Each structure stands twice: as structure tokens, then as C-alpha cells.
mmCIF file of C-alpha atoms and ligand atoms in Angstrom:
data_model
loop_
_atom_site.group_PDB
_atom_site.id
_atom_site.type_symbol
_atom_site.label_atom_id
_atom_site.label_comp_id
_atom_site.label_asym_id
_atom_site.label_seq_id
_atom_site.Cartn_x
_atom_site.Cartn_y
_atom_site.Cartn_z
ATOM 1 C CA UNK U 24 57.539 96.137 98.486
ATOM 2 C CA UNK U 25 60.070 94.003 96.051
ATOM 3 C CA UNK U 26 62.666 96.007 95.236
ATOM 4 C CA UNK U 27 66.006 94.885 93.287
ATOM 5 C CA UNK U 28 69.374 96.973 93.887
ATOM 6 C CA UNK U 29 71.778 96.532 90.706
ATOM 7 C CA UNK U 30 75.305 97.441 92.031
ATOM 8 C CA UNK U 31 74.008 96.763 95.482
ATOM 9 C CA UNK U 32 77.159 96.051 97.093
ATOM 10 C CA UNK U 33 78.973 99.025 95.848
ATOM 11 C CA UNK U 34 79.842 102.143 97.256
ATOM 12 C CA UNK U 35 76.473 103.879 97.118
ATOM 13 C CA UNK U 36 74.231 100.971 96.928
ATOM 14 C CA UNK U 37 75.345 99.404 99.799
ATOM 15 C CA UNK U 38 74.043 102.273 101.932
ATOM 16 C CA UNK U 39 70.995 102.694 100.095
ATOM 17 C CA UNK U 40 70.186 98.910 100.769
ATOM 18 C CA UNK U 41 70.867 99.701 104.430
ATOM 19 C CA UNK U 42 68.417 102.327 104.424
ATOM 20 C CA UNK U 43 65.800 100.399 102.410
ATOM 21 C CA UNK U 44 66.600 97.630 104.994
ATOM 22 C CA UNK U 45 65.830 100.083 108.190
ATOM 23 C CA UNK U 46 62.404 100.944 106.473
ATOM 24 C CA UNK U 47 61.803 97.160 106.016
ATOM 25 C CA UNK U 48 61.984 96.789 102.295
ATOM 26 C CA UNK U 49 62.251 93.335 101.070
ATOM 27 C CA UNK U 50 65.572 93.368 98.946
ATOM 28 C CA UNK U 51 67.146 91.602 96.744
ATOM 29 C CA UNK U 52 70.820 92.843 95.203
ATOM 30 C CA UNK U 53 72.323 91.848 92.003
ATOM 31 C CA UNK U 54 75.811 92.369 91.551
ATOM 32 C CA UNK U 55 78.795 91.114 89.555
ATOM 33 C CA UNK U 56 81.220 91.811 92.221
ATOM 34 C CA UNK U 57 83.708 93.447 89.431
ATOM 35 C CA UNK U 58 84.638 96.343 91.675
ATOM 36 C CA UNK U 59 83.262 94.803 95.170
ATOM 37 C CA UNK U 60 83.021 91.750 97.139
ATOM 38 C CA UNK U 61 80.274 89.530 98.685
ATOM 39 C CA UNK U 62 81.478 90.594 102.168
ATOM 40 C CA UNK U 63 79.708 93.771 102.225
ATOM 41 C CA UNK U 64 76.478 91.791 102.275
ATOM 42 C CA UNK U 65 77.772 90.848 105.754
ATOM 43 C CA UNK U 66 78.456 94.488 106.764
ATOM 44 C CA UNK U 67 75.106 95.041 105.594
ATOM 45 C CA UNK U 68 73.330 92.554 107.281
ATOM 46 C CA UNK U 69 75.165 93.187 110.563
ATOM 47 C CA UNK U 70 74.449 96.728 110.365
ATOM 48 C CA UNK U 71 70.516 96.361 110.103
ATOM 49 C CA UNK U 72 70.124 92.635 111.915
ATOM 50 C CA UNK U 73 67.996 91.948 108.701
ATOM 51 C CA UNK U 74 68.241 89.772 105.625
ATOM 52 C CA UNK U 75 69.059 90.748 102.241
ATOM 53 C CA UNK U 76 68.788 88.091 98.923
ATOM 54 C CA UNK U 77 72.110 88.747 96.911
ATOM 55 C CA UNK U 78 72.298 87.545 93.435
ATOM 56 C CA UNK U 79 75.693 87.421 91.692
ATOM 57 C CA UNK U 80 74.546 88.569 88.319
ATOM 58 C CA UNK U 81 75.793 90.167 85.093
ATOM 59 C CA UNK U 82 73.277 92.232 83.815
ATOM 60 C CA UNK U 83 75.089 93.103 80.962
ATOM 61 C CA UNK U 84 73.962 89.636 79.562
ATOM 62 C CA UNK U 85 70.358 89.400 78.553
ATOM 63 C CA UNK U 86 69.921 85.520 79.948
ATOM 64 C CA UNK U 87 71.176 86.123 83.345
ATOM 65 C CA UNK U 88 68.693 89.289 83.876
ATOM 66 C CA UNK U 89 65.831 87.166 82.441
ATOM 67 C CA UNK U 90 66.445 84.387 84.890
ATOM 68 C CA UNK U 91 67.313 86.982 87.428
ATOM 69 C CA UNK U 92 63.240 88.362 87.108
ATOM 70 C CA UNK U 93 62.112 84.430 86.749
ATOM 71 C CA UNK U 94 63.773 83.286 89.645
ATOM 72 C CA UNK U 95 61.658 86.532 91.606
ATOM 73 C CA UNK U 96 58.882 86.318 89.771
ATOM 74 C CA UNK U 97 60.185 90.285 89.048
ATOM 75 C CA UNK U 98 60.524 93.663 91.401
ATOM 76 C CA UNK U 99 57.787 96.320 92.200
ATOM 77 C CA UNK U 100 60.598 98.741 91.488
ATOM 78 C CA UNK U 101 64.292 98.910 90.317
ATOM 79 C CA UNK U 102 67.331 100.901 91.714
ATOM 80 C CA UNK U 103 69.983 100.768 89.264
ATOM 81 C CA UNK U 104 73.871 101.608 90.413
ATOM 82 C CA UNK U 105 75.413 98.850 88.885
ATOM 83 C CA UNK U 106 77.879 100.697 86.052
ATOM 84 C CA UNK U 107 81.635 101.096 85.482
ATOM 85 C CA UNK U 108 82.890 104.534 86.884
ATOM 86 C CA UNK U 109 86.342 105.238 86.433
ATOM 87 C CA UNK U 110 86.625 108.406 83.905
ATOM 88 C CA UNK U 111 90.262 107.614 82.894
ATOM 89 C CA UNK U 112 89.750 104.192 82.327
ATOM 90 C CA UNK U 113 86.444 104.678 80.012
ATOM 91 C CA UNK U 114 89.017 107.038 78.381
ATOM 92 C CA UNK U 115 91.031 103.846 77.529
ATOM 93 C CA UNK U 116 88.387 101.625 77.185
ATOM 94 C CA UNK U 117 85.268 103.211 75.761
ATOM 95 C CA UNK U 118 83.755 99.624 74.319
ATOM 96 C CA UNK U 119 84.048 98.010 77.838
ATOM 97 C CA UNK U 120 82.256 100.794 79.117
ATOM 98 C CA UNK U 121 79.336 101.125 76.794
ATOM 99 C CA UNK U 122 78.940 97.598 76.358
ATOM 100 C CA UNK U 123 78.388 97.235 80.259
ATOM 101 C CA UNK U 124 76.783 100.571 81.259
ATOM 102 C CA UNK U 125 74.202 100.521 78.341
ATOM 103 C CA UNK U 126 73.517 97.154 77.656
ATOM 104 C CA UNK U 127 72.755 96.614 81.530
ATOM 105 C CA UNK U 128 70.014 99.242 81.519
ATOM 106 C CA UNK U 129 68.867 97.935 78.392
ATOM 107 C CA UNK U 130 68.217 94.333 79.684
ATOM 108 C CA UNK U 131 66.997 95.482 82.733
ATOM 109 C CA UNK U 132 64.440 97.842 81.004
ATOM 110 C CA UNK U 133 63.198 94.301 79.006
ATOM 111 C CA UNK U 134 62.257 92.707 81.890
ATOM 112 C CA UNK U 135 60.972 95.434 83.989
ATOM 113 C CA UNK U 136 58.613 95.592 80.723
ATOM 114 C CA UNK U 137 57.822 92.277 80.706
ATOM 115 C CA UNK U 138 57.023 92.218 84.415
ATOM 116 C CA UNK U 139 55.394 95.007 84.405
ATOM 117 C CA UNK U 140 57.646 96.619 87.016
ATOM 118 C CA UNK U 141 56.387 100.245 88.321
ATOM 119 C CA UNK U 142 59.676 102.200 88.884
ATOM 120 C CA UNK U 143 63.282 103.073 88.005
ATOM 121 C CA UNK U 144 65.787 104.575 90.279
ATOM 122 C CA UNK U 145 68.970 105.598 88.078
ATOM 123 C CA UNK U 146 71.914 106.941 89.161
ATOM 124 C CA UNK U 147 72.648 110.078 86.771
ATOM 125 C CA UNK U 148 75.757 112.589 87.854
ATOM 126 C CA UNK U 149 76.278 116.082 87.314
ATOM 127 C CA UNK U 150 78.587 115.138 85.124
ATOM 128 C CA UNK U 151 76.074 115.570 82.471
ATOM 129 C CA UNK U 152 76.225 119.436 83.345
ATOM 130 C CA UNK U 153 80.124 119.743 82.221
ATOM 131 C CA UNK U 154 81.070 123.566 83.343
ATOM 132 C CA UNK U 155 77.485 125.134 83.671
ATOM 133 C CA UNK U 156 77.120 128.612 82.635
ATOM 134 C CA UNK U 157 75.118 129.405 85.690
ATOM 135 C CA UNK U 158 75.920 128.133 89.595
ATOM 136 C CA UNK U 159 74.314 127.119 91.559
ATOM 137 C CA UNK U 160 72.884 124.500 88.636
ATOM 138 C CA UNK U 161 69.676 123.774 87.947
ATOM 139 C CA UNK U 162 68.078 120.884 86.275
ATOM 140 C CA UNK U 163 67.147 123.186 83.284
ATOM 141 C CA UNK U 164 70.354 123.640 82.447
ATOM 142 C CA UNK U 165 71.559 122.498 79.298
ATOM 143 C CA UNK U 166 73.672 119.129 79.224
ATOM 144 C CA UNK U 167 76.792 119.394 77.962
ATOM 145 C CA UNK U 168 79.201 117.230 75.404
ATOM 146 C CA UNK U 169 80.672 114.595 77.410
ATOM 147 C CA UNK U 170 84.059 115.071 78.716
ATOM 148 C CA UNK U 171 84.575 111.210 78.839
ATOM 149 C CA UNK U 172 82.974 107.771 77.759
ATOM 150 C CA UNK U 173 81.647 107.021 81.221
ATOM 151 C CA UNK U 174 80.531 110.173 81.361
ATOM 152 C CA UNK U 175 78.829 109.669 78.237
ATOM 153 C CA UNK U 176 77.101 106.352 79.172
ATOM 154 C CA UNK U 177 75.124 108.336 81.879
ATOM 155 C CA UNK U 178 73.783 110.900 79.304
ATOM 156 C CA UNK U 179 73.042 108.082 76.811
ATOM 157 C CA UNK U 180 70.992 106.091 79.773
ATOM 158 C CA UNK U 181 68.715 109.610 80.550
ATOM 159 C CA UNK U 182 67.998 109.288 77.249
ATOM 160 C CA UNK U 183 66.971 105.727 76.760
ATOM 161 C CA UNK U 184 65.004 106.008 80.086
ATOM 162 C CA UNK U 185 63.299 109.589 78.917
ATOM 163 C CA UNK U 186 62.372 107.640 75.070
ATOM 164 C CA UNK U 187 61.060 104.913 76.945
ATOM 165 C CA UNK U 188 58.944 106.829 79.464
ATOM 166 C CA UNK U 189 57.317 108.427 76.694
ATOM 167 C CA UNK U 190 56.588 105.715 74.844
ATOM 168 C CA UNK U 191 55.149 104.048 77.835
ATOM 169 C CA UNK U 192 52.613 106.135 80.236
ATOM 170 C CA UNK U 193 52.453 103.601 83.054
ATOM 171 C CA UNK U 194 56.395 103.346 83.619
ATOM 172 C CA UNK U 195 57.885 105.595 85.938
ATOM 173 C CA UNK U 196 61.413 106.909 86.815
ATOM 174 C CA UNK U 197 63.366 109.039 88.203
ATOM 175 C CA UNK U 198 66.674 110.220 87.721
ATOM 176 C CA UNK U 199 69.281 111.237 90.526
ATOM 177 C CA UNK U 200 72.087 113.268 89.135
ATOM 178 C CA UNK U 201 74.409 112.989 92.025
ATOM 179 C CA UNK U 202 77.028 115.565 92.706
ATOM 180 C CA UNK U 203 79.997 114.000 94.792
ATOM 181 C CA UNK U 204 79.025 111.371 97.238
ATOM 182 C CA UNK U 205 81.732 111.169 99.890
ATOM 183 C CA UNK U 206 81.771 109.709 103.769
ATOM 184 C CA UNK U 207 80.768 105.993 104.684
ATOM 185 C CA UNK U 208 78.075 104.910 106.833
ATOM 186 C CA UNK U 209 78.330 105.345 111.158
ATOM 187 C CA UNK U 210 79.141 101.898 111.678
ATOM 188 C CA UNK U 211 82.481 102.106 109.520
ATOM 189 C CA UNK U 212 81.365 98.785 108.439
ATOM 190 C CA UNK U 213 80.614 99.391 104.996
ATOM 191 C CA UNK U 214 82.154 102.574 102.844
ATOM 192 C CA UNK U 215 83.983 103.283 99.694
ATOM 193 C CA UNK U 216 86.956 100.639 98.665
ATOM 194 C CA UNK U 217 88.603 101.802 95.723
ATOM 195 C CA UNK U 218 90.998 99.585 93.495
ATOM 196 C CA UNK U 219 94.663 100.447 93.338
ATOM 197 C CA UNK U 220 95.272 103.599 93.334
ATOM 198 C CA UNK U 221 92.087 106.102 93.744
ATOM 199 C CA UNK U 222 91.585 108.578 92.020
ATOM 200 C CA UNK U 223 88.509 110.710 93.679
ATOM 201 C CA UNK U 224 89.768 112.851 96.594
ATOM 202 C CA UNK U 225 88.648 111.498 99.700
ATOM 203 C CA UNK U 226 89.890 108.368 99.942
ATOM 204 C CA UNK U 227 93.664 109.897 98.338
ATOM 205 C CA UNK U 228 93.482 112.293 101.442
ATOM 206 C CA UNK U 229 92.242 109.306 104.066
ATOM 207 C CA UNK U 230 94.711 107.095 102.448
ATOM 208 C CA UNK U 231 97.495 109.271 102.890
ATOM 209 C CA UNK U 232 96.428 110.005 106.435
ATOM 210 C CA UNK U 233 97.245 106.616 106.964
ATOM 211 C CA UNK U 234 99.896 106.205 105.745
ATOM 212 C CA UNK U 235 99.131 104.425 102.437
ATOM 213 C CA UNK U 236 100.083 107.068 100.147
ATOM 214 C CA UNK U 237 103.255 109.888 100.162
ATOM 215 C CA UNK U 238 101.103 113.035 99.682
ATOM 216 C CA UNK U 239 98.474 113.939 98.293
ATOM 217 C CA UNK U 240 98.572 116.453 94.806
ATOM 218 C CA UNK U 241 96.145 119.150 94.413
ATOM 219 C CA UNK U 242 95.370 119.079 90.907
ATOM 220 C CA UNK U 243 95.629 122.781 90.294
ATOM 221 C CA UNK U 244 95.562 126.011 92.270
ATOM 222 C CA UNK U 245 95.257 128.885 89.682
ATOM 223 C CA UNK U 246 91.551 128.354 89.029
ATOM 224 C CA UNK U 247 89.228 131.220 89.558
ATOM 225 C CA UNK U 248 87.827 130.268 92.782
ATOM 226 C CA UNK U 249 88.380 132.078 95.934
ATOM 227 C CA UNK U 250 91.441 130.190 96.638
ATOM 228 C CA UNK U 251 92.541 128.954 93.189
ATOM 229 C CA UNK U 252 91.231 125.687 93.452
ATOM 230 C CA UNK U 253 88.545 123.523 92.504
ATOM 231 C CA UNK U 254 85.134 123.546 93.881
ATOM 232 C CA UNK U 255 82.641 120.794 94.061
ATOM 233 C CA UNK U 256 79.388 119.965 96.027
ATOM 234 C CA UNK U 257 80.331 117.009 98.387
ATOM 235 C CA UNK U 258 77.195 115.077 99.685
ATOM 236 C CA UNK U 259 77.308 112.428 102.490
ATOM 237 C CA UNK U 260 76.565 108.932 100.880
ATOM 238 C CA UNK U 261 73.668 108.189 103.272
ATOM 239 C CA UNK U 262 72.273 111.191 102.407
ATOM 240 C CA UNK U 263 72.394 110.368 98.860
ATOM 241 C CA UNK U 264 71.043 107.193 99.861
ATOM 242 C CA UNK U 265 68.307 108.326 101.260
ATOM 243 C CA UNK U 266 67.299 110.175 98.464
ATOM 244 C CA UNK U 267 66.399 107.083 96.797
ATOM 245 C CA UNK U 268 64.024 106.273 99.463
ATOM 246 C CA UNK U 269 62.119 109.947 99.010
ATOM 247 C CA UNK U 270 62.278 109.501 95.128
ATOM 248 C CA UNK U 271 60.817 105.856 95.968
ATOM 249 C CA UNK U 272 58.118 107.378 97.683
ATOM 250 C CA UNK U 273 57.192 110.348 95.691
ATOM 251 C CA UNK U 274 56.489 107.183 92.726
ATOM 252 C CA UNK U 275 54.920 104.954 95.373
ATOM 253 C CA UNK U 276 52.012 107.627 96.232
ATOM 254 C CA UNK U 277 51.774 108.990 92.813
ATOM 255 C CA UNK U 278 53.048 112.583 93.337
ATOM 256 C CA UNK U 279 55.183 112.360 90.733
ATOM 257 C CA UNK U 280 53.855 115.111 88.107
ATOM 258 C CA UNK U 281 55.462 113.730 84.998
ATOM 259 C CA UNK U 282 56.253 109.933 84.306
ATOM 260 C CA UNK U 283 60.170 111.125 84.645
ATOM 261 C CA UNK U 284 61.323 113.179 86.490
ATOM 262 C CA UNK U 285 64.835 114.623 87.376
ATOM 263 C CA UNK U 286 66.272 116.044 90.188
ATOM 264 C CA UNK U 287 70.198 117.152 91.643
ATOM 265 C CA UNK U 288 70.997 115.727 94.710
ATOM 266 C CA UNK U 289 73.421 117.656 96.300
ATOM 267 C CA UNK U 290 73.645 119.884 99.576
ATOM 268 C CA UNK U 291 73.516 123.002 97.752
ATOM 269 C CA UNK U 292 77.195 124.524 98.829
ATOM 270 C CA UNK U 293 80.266 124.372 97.125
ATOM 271 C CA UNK U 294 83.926 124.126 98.690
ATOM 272 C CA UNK U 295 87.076 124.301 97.739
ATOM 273 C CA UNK U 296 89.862 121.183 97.522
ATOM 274 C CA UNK U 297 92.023 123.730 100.238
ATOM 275 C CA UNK U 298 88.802 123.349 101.860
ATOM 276 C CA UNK U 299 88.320 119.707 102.296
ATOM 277 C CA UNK U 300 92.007 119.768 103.530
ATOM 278 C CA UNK U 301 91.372 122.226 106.114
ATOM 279 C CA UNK U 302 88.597 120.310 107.245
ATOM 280 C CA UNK U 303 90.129 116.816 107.168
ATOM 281 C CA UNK U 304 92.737 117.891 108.956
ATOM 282 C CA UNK U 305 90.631 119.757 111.781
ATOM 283 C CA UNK U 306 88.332 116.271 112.030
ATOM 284 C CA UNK U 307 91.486 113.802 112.203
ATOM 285 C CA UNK U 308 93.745 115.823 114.068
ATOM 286 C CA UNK U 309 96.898 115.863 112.061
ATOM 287 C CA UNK U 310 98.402 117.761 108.901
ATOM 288 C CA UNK U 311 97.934 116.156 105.996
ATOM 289 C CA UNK U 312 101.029 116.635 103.459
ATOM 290 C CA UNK U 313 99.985 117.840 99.908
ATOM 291 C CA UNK U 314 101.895 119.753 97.162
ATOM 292 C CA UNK U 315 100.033 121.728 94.511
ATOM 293 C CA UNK U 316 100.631 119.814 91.286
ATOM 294 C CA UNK U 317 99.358 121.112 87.666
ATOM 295 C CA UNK U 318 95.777 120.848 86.806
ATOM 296 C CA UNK U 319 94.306 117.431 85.986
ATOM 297 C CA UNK U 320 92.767 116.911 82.553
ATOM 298 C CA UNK U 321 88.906 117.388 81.952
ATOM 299 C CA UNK U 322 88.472 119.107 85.426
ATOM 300 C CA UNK U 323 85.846 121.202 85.888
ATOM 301 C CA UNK U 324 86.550 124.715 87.664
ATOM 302 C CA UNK U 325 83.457 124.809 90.205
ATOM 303 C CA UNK U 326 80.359 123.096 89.994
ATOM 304 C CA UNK U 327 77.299 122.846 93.260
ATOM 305 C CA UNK U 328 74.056 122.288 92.868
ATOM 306 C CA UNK U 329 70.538 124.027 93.186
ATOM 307 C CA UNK U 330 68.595 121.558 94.948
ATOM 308 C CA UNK U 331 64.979 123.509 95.334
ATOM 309 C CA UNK U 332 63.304 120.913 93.403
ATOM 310 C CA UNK U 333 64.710 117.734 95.612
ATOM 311 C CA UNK U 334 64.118 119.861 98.622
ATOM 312 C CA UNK U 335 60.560 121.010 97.513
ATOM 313 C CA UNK U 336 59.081 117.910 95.568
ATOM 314 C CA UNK U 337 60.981 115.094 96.901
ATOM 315 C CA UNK U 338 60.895 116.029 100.556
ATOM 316 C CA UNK U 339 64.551 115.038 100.870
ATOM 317 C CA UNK U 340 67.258 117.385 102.513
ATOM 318 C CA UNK U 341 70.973 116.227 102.857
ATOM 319 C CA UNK U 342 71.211 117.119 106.632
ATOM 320 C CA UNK U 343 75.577 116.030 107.705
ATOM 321 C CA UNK U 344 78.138 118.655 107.282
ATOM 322 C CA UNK U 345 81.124 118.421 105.445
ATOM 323 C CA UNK U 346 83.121 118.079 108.948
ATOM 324 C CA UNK U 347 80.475 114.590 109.864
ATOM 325 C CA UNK U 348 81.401 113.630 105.791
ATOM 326 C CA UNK U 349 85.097 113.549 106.417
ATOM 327 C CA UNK U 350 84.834 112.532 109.964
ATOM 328 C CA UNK U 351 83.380 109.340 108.715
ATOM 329 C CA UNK U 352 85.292 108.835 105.847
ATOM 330 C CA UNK U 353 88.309 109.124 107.717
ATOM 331 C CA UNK U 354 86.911 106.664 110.889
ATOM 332 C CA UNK U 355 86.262 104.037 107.618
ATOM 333 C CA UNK U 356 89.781 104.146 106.589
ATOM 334 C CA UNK U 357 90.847 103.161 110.410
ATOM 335 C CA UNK U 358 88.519 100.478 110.354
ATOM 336 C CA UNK U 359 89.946 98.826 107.190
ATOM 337 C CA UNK U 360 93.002 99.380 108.144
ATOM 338 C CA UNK U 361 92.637 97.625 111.994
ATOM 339 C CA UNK U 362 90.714 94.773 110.272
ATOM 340 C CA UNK U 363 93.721 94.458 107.411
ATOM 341 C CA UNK U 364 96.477 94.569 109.956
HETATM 342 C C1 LIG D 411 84.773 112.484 89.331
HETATM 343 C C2 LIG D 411 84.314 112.370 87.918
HETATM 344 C C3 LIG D 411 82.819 112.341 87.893
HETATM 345 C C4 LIG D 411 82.321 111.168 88.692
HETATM 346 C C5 LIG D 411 82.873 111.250 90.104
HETATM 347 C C6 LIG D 411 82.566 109.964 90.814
HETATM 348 C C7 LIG D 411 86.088 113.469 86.632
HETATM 349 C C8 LIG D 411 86.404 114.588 85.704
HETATM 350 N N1 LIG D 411 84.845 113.456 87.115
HETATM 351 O O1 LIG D 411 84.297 113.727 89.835
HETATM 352 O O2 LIG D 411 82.362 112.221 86.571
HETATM 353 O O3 LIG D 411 80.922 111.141 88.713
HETATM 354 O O4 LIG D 411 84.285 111.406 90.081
HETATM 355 O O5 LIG D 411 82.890 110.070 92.157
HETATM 356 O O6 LIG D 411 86.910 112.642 86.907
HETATM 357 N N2 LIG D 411 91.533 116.202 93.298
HETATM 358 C C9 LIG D 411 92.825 116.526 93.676
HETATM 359 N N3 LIG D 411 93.704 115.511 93.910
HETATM 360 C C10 LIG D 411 93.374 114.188 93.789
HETATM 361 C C11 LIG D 411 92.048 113.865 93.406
HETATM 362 C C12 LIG D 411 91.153 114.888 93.152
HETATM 363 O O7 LIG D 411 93.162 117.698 93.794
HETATM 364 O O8 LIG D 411 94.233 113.318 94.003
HETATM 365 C C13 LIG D 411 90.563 117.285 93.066
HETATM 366 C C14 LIG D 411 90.000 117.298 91.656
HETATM 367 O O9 LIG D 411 90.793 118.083 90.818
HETATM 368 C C15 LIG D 411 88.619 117.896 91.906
HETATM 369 C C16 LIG D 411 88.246 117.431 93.302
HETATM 370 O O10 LIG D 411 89.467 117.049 93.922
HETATM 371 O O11 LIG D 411 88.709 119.278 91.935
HETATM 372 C C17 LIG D 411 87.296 116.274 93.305
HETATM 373 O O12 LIG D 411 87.819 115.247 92.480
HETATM 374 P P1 LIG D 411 87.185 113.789 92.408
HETATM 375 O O13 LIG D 411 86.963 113.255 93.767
HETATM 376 O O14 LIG D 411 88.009 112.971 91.458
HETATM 377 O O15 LIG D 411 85.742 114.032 91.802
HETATM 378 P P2 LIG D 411 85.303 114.786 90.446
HETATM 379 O O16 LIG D 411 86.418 114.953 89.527
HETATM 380 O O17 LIG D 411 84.523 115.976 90.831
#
């Protein structure tokens, strides 16, 4: 099987291409190496001793997808990651991020039409859920109004994909709303590398570990958790990437009941930012200096995720602990930082 990777060297579809490597996939990435570099195809190579086609592509302009498909001869199925992700900055620059998050799925969705392609992967986020009423959240739960424009982009892409289904019986897809996707891959060879300044957790915490950054600032301690502060559902990223493969599958041998489908893919427990600390710093061996600092705009209290229906339909069950998550995240930032040195 034929299957193209948008956003393949990124953080999360590097390691799915890894996996879909190790089950002997034939892949081909297409990436416009805005927030990653051609290296990673390396890593990835070196990781599986296997070869991987890697197209630098825009797909946010309709030519280069169509000669993207024509140079193929087109894809048996589609993962799409490629998208801007930075909340703040869609903030700034909502335009920038519609015109690329949208307009990519919408030239991609042209040719898989014309080729007659059978799947879509997207990458969805719980995002979508805002503050749920209910926890853990289901799918069923009702979306909320978008707390940002990237944010936005990935309820306006359900959407397009859920019309389009409908309008078209022999398309399938499946949406993965991810919850947060943390840790890099064994090898330390490939993980997340974030521009300037991050501004997810993890890689603040390695980073300051390291010595990159002062201390790290807990946005907030006052919520009502157990501990006052935030709580999200962290998911190792080859889990995640794996469940790719068992939504892949589910398509491939027609078990999917419904032409889309949806499903969370989390681990199914929540903990706490004090929590991640406490862990970090029981993995890495050394205290990691943070201050509590006042609560970070558009933050949502606590959010984890019911994941029956991955579990039950997908046969897919995130399996590494938080402790393996930051254990690897952490052995990634020493391997940058040896190679940088
Ligand atoms: C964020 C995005 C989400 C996106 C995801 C991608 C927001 C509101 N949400 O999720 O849409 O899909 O990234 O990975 O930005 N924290 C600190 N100090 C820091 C950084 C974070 O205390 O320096 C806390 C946050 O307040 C939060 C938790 O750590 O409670 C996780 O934050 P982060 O890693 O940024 O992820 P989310 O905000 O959950």
C-alpha cells in the first residue's frame, strides 16, 4: 500500500512514517519544511534501514498537489499532519493560518477525488472540545466555539471532511482528535524541535533542564484541580502514531461502520502540570526550577479523554507511562544538545 504523509517530517508524522516504515508501507512524504528540516528524513531512514520518497511540497497551492498525485500516479490512502500549530501566533495571524490549514486539505481532497484515493487520516485535537462539561470526554460531546484561529481551522477541516463523506459513499476517513502528544521516539533520533521559544510544556521543562531556559512558569495554580493546576491527558507520540496505523487498518478491512468516523486518542488519565514536574524530575534526576506565574490566556482547567471507542473499535491502546513519555523526551533533548555542541 501507497500511502502519502503531508507534514511527514514533523513532530508527529515523523514517527508515524517510522511506524508505517516498520510495517513495510511504501511512503512517500510531502512537506514544505516551514517548521522542519529535510534531515529528519535521515533520522528516519536510519531508524528503520528503509527508504522513504520525500517530496518538498506546498500543498497549500493547488498546482504543486496536482503534480504531486501525477508524479505518483496518486496514494491508496492519505495521512494528513501538515498544518500550522502555534495558537498564539494564529491569534496574530488568522489569514496565514486559514489560508494554509484549509486550503491544504482542500487541494488534497481534489486530487484524492480525482484519483480515486480510498482513505483520509486527519489530525483533529481536543481542542475542538474547549472545557467539556463532562470528563472524562467523549466523542459525543458537543464541540465548542473556538478559543483560537488554529484551533478553528481543525473544526472547519471535520467539517469539510464530514460534508464530503456524505456526499461521497465510497470515500473514507477518519478523524484523530489527539489530546497532548509528548515524548520522542527510543532512538532519540527524531522528536519534537520547536522554533524559538516553545511554548507547549515539555520541551520548556527539557529545555530548562538543560540549561537553555532560566525556569520554567507554571501558568496558574489556583485552578480547581487537586493541586491547583492544570490537567491534561499526555499521550506518547508513538503511541499516537500508531494509532494511525489501527485507524489505517480498521479502513483497509472495511470495519469501519460509517464512512467517517471519529475517535480521541488519548491514554485515558489526566495529570496535573505539578505532576509532570514531579515526574520529570524523578526520570532525569535533578530539580527542575519553576515559579508559579498567573494563568495563561485561553487555558483550559482539565481536560482527558474517554477512549472506549479507540480502545474497542480501533484495537489501539496507548501502552508507555507518563514516566517512559518524559524519560524520552528528556533523553531527546541530550541528544540535540551532544549533536549541537
Ligand atoms: C496546546 C494548544 C492545543 C494544541 C496543543 C499542541 C492552547 C490553549 N492549546 O495545548 O490547541 O493542540 O498545544 O501541542 O495553547 N504550561 C505551563 N507552562 C508553560 C507551558 C505550558 O504551565 O511554559 C501548562 C499549560 O498551562 C497547560 C499545560 O502546561 O496547563 C500544557 O500546555 P501545552 O503543552 O501548551 O498544551 P495545551 O495548552 O494543552
Amino acid at each position: 500500500m501507497k500511502i502519502l504523509v503531508t507534514g511527514g517530517t514533523g513532530y508527529i508524522g515523523s514517527h508515524t512514517v517510522v511506524e508505517l516504515l516498520n510495517e513495510n508501507f511504501e511512503v512517500v512524504i510531502a512537506d514544505n519544511l516551514s517548521n522542519s528540516n529535510a534531515e529528519v528524513v535521515d533520522k528516519i531512514e536510519e531508524i528503520t534501514a528503509k527508504k522513504v520518497h520525500f517530496e518538498k511540497t506546498d500543498l497549500s497551492c493547488p498546482t504543486a498537489t496536482a503534480e504531486l498525485f501525477q508524479k505518483h500516479g496518486g496514494f491508496d490512502g492519505v495521512i494528513h499532519f501538515a498544518a500550522f500549530k502555534a495558537v498564539g501566533e494564529s491569534v496574530k495571524e488568522p489569514l496565514k493560518y486559514y489560508h494554509n490549514n484549509i486550503f491544504s486539505l482542500i487541494n488534497l481532497m481534489n486530487e484524492m477525488e480525482k484519483y480515486k484515493t480510498q482513505f483520509l487520516v486527519f489530525s483533529s485535537s481536543c481542542t475542538v472540545y474547549g472545557q467539556p462539561e463532562e470528563l472524562p470526554v467523549t466523542e459525543n460531546a458537543a464541540i465548542q466555539k473556538a478559543l483560537s484561529p488554529y484551533g478553528n481551522t481543525k473544526q472547519i477541516a471535520e467539517e469539510i471532511i464530514t460534508d464530503y463523506c456524505l456526499s461521497n459513499p465510497n470515500f473514507n476517513a477518519i478523524l484523530l482528535r489527539y489530546f497532548n502528544p509528548i515524548g520522542a521516539h527510543p532512538s532519540a533520533k527524531i522528536g519534537e524541535l520547536p522554533i524559538g521559544v516553545p511554548q507547549n510544556l515539555i520541551p520548556y521543562i527539557t529545555q530548562t533542564a538543560i540549561g537553555k531556559r532560566e525556569k520554567l512558569s507554571v501558568f496558574g495554580n489556583d485552578y480547581s484541580t487537586p493541586d491547583g493546576t492544570c490537567i491534561r491527558d499526555y499521550i506518547h507520540v508513538v503511541d499516537l502514531a500508531q494509532a494511525h496505523l489501527a485507524a489505517m487498518r480498521r479502513i483497509a478491512e472495511q470495519k469501519n461502520e460509517e464512512n467517517i468516523e471519529t475517535f480521541n486518542i488519548g491514554t485515558g488519565n489526566g495529570f496535573s502540570v505539578l505532576e509532570i514536574i514531579n515526574s520529570f524530575e524523578k526520570v532525569s534526576n535533578q530539580k527542575l526550577p519553576y515559579e508559579f506565574a498567573p494563568r495563561r490566556e485561553g487555558d483550559i482547567e482539565k481536560v482527558w479523554a474517554n477512549t472506549t471507542l479507540a480502545n474497542e473499535k480501533l484495537k489501539w491502546k496507548a501502552k508507555l507511562s507518563l514516566d517512559e513519555m518524559l524519560l524520552s523526551a528528556w533523553n531527546w533533548e541530550k541528544n540535540i544538545n551532544k549533536n549541537n555542541e
